[in-house]
XYZ file of C-alpha atoms in Angstrom:
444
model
C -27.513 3.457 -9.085
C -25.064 0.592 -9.845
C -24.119 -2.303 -7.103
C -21.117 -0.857 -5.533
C -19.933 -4.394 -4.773
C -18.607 -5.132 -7.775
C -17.012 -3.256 -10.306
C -19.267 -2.454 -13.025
C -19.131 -3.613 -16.895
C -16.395 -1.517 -19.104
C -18.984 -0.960 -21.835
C -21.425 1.043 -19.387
C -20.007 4.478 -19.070
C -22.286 6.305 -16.992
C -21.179 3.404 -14.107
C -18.164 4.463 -14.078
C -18.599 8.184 -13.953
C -21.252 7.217 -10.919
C -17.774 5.457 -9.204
C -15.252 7.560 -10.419
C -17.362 10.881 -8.347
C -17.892 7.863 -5.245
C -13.920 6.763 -5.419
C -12.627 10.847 -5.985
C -15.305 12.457 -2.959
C -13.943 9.310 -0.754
C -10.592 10.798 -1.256
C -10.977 14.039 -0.811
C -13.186 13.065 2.188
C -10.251 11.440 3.645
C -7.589 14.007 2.796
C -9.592 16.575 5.039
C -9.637 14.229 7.891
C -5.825 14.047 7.751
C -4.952 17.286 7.210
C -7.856 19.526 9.539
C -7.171 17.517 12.746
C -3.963 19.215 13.749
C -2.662 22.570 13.595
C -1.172 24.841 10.752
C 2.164 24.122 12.541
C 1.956 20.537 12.262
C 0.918 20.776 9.061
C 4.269 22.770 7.540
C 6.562 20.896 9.610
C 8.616 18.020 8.557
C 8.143 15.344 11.146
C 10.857 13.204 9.671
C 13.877 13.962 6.304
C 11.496 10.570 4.589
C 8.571 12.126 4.268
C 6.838 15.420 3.310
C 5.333 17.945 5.414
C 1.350 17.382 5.418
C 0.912 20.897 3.493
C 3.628 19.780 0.608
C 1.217 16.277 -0.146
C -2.248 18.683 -0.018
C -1.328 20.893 -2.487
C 0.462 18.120 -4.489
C -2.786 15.828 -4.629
C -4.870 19.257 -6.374
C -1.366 19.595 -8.858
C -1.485 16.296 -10.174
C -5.694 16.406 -10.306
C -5.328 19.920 -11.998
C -2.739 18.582 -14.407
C -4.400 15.221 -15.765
C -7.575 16.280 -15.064
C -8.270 19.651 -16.108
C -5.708 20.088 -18.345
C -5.039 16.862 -20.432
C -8.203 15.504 -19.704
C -10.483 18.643 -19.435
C -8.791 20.645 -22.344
C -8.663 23.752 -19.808
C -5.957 26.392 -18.967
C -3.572 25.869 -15.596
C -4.775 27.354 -12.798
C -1.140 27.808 -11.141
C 1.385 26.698 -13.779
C 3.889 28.313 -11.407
C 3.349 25.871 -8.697
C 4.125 23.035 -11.059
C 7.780 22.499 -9.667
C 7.341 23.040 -6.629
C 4.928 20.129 -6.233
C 7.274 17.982 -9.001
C 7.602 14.790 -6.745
C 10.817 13.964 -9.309
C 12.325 17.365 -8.674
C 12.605 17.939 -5.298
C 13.648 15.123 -2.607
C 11.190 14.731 0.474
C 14.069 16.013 2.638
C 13.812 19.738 0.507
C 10.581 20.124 0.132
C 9.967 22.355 3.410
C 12.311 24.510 1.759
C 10.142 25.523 -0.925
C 7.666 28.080 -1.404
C 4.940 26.139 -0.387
C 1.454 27.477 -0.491
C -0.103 28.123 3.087
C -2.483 25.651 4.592
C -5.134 27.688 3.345
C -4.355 28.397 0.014
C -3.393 24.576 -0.346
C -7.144 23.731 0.439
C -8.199 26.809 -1.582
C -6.600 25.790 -4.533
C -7.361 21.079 -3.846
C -11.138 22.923 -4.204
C -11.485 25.030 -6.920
C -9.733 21.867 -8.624
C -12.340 19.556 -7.622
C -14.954 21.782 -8.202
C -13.783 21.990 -11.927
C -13.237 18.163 -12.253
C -16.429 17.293 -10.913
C -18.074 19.296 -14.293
C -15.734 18.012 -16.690
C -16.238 14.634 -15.545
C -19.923 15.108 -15.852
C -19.570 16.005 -19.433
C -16.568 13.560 -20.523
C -17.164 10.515 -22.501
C -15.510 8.066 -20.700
C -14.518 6.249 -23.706
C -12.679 6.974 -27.111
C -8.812 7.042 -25.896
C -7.234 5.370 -23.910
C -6.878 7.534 -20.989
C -10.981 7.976 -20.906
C -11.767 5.052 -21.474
C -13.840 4.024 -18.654
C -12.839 6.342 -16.570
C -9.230 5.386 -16.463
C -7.926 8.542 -15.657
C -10.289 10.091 -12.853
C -9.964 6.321 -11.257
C -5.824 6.761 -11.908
C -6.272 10.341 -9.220
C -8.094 8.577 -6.934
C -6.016 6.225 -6.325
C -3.130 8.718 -6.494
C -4.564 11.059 -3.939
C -5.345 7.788 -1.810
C -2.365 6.615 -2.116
C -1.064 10.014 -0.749
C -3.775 10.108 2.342
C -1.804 6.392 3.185
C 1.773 8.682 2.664
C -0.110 11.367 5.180
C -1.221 8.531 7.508
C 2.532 7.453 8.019
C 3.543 11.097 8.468
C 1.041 11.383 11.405
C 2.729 7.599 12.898
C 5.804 9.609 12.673
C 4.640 12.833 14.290
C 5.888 13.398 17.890
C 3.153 14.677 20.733
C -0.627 13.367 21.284
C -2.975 11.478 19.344
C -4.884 13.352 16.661
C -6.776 10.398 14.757
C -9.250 7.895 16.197
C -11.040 5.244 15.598
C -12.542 2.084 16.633
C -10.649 -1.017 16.939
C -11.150 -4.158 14.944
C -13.869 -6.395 15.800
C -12.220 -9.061 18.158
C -12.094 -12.451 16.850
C -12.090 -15.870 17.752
C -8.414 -17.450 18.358
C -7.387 -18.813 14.949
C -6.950 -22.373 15.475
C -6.705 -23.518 11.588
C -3.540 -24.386 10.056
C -0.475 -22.895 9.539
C 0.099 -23.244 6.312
C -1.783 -24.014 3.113
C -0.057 -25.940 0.251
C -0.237 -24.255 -3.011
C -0.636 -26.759 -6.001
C 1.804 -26.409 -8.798
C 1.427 -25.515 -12.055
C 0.384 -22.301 -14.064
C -1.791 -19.790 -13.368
C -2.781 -16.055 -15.027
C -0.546 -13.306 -13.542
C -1.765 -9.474 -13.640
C -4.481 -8.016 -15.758
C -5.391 -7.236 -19.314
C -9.232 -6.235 -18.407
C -9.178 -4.595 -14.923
C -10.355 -1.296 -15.919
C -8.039 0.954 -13.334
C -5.458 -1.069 -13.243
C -2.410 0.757 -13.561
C 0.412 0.355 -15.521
C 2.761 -2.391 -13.925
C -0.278 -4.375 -12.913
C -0.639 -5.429 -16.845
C -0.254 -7.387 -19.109
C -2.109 -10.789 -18.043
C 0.548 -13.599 -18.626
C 1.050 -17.066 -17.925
C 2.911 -17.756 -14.804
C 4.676 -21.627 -13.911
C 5.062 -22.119 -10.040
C 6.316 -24.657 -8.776
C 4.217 -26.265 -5.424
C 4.836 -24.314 -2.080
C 3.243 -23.994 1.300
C 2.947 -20.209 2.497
C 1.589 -19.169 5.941
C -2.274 -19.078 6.252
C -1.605 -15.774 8.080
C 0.808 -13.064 8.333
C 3.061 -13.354 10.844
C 2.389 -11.871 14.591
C 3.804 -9.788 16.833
C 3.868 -13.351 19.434
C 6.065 -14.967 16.645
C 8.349 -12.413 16.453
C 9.540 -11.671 19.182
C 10.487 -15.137 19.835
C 12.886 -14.445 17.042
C 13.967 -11.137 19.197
C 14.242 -13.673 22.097
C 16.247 -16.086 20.097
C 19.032 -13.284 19.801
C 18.008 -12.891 16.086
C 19.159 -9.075 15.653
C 22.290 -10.218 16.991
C 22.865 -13.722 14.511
C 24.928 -12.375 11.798
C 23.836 -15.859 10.037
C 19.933 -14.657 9.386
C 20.824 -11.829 7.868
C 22.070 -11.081 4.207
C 24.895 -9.056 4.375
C 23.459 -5.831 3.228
C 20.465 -6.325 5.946
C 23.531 -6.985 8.435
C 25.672 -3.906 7.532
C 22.280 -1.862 8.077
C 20.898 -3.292 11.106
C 24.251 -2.948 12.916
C 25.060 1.057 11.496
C 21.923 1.931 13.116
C 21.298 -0.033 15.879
C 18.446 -1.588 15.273
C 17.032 -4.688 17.555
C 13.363 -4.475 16.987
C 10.336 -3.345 14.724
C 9.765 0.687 14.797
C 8.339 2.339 17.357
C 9.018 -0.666 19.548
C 10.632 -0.036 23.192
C 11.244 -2.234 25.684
C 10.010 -1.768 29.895
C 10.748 -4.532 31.949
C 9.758 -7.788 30.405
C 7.537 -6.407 28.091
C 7.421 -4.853 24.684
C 5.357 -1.490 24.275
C 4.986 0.310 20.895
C 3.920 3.755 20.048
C 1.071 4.314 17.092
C -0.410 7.502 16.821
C 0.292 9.145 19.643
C -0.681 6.289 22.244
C 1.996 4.107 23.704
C 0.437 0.553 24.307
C 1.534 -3.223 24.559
C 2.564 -5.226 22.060
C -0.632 -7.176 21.460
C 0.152 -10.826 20.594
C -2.291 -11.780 18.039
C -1.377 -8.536 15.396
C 0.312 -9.324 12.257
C 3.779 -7.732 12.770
C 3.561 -4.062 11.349
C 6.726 -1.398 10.479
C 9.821 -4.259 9.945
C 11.870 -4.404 6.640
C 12.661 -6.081 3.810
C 15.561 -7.379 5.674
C 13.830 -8.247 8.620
C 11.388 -9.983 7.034
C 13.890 -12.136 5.507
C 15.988 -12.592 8.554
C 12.926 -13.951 10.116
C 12.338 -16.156 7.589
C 15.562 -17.487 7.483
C 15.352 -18.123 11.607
C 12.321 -19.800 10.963
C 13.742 -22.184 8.205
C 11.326 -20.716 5.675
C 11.733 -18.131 2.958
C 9.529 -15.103 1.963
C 7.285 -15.992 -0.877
C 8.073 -14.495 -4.042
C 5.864 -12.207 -6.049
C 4.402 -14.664 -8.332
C 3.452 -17.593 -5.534
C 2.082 -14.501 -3.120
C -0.572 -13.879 -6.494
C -1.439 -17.552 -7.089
C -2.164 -17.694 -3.435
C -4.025 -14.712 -3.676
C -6.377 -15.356 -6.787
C -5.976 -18.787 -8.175
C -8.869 -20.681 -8.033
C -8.521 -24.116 -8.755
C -12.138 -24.896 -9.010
C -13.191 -22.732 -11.663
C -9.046 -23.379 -12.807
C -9.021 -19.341 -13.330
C -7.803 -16.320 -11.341
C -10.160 -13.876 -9.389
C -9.941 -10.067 -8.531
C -9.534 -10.595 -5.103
C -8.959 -14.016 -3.216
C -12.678 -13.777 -2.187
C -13.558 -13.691 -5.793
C -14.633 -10.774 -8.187
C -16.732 -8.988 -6.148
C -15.041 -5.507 -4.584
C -13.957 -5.498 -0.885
C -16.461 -5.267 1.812
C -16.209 -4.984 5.465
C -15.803 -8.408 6.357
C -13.837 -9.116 3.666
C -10.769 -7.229 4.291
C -9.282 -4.163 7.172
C -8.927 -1.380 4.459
C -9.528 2.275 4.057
C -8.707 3.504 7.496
C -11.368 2.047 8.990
C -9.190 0.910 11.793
C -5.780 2.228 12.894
C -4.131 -1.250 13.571
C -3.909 -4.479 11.860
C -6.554 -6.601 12.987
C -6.169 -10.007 14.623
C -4.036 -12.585 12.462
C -6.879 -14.965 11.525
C -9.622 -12.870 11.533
C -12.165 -11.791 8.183
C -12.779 -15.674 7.189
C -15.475 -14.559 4.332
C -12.407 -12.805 2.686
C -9.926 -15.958 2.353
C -8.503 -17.383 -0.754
C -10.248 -20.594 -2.418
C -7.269 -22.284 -1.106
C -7.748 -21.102 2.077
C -5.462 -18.508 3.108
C -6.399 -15.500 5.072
C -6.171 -11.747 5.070
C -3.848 -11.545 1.903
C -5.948 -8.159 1.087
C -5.554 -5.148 3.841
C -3.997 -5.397 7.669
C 0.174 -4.543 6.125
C 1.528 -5.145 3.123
C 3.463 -7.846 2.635
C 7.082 -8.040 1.291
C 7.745 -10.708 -0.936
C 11.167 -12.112 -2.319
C 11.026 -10.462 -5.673
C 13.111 -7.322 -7.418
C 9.810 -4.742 -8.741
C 10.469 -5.719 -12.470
C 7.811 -5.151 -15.806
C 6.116 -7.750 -16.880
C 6.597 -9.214 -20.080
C 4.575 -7.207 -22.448
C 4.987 -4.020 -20.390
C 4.052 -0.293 -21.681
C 4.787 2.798 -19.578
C 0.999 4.204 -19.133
C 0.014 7.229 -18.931
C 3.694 8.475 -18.100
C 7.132 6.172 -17.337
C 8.119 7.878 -13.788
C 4.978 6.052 -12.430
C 6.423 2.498 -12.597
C 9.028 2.192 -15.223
C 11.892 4.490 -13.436
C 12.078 2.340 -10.441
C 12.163 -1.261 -12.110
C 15.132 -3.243 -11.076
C 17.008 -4.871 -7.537
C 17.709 -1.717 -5.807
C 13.403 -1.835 -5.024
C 11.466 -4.872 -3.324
C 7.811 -5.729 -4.206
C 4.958 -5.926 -1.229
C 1.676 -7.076 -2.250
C -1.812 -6.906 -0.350
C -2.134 -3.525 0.817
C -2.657 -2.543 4.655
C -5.543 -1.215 7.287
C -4.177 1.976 5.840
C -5.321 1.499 2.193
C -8.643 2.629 0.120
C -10.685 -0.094 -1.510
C -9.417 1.824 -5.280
C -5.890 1.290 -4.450
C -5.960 -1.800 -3.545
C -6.962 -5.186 -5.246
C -5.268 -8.621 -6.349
C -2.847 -7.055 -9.079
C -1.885 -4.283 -7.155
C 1.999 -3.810 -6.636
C 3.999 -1.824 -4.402
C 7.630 -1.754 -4.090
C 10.186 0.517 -1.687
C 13.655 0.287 -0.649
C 14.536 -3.122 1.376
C 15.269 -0.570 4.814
C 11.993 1.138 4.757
C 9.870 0.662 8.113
C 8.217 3.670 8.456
C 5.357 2.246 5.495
C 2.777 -0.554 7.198
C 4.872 -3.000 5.736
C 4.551 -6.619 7.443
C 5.200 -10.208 6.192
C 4.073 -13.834 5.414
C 6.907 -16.877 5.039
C 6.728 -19.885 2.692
C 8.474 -23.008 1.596
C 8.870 -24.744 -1.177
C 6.943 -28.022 -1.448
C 9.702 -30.510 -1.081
C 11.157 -29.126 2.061
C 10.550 -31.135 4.855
């Protein structure tokens, strides 16, 4: 067996095939949880118009698998051809889709199996090398991450769901009260942006290119729940001046005056995840805010969110070896106490906490607790080709989507890494979106 802590060597095949089986039966392992631990009606309704109902992503995960993976991949004939449309994310808006002919519960986890159960043999007996969608496994690595990146869209759904908790699992391991800096300073200069070699890296992650940033300082953690609601306190949902005027217009339409699933009793803030209402706890990187109330934060605070390109030199330049590393650990893929990823935990843990997985520069838990919205439009990189198909990345490029980088508690290992880029609309809070602030060098 290979070392599963780092990713193996592109020219040895049968490594890959040994993680592309690990990374797919973690998936699948995970889409079970999510979908077997409430009932069939839970499962067809639509707990809110932004997302799907639990069935609709099920069936959806075995479509895509049966269509790159059995078909293009494998060579073989559809299983359901009929079903194609139905489970066409581009075709039907989340807020149809429980008008549809849906398959049942059952026939959705009928059908995710006999997929997998072909996949599994064709993978056994594919070279994983010779085109480009092979080639090292590319495009069984490019499912799992798609069907984890669906068990994170699942995860959200089950935030959103109304009635008792369904999921559990043990908290974070507490940590010591981070007393290190505040900030880190951020040398100027160039560094290597994205990847040319990362063998599942998808599409908008490449090519490698040389990025100039200028010096900055950018919080050594992501900031708390403590922090912000001092800028609650500070009447900052009712300052029209920390707000862009598009963040404004929203905020006020829809009265909004805190993060989701925040309420207020008393003196006190509560929030509701998963089913349990709870208090605000202090120390937790701020989880389910905006784009736009990220920024009006960091406008309060007299800082600025970091854009895309300084939130990746803090995350993998290393100015000893003057290079830039998979992760801000280094190369080696995310353990335990490294990173909160994969579900492991259903909260962010403690800001400060997983020292063994900071940055050579010394900031902290840029990989896992929430993603992290950054200043920057999603655009292509220079050098850019749509791969394996354009709706992936290449149909959402441009201002109307913001970029978040780092991933969250709710993200697998696969989909996750240094180079990895997400983007949604600037009002989204349902996601486990959160936030770090920065400055630029000569600020005072």
């Amino acid at each position: 067996m290979t070392d599963p802590t780092t990713a193996p060597a592109v020219d040895d095949p049968e490594s890959f095939r040994e993680r592309a089986v690990s990374t797919l039966v973690t998936a699948r392992d995970r889409t079970t949880l999510l979908t077997s631990c409430v009932e069939e009606p839970d499962l067809t309704a639509q707990h809110s118009p932004l997302m799907s109902p639990l069935v609709w992503d099920l069936a959806h995960i075995g479509n895509q698998e049966e269509q790159w993976l059995l078909r293009t991949v494998g060579g073989q004939e559809a299983i359901r051809p009929e079903i194609d449309g139905i489970y066409d994310a581009f075709e039907h808006p989340r807020s149809e889709r429980p008008t549809l002919p849906l398959l049942s519960p059952a026939e959705s986890r009928r059908y995710a199996a006999e997929v997998r159960g072909r996949v599994l043999d064709i993978l056994e007996g594919t070279a994983l090398h010779g085109t480009r969608l092979t080639e090292a496994g590319f495009a069984f690595g490019m499912i799992a991450q798609h069907e984890q990146q669906h068990d994170e869209t699942m995860l959200i759904t089950h935030q959103l769901r109304k009635g008792p908790a369904a999921l559990t699992a043990p908290d974070p391991e507490p940590a010591p009260l981070f007393t290190g800096p505040a900030e880190v300073l951020v040398p100027g200069g160039p560094f290597t942006m994205g990847t040319s070699d990362e063998p599942w890296a998808l599409d908008n992650e490449r090519p490698a290119h040389r990025r100039e940033v200028d010096a900055f300082w950018i919080d050594t953690t992501p900031v708390t729940n403590a922090e912000y609601q001092a800028f609650i306190a500070d009447g900052g949902y009712d300052t029209e001046r920390w707000w862009a005027p598009a963040g404004w217009a929203h905020i006020r339409q829809h009265s909004i005056h805190a993060p989701l699933f925040w309420s207020r009793d008393g003196k006190q803030w509560l929030r509701r995840r998963f089913g349990v209402t709870e208090v605000v706890p202090a120390d937790e990187p701020v989880v389910h805010v905006s784009w736009h109330e990220a920024d009006a934060y960091a406008r309060w605070a007299g800082r600025r969110l970091p854009t895309e390109a300084e939130w990746e030199k803090a995350a993998r330049h290393d100015p000893a070896g003057n290079r830039s590393t998979r992760y801000p650990w280094g190369d080696a893929d995310p353990r335990p106490e490294h990173a909160n990823l994969g579900q492991r935990h259903l909260r962010p843990a403690p800001a400060g906490s997983y020292p063994e997985g900071e940055s050579p520069l010394g900031v902290r838990q840029l990989i896992g607790d929430v993603w992290e919205w950054t200043a920057s439009d999603f655009e292509a990189y220079p050098g850019f080709q749509a791969f394996p198909y354009k709706e992936y990345s290449e149909v959402f490029f441009g201002p109307d989507h913001k970029v978040l980088r780092g991933g969250s508690f709710a993200v697998d290992a696969v989909a996750c890494r240094g180079t990895f880029r997400n983007w949604d609309y600037p009002i989204r809070r349902q996601i486990f979106s959160g936030f770090r602030t920065a400055r630029s060098a000569e600020s005072v």
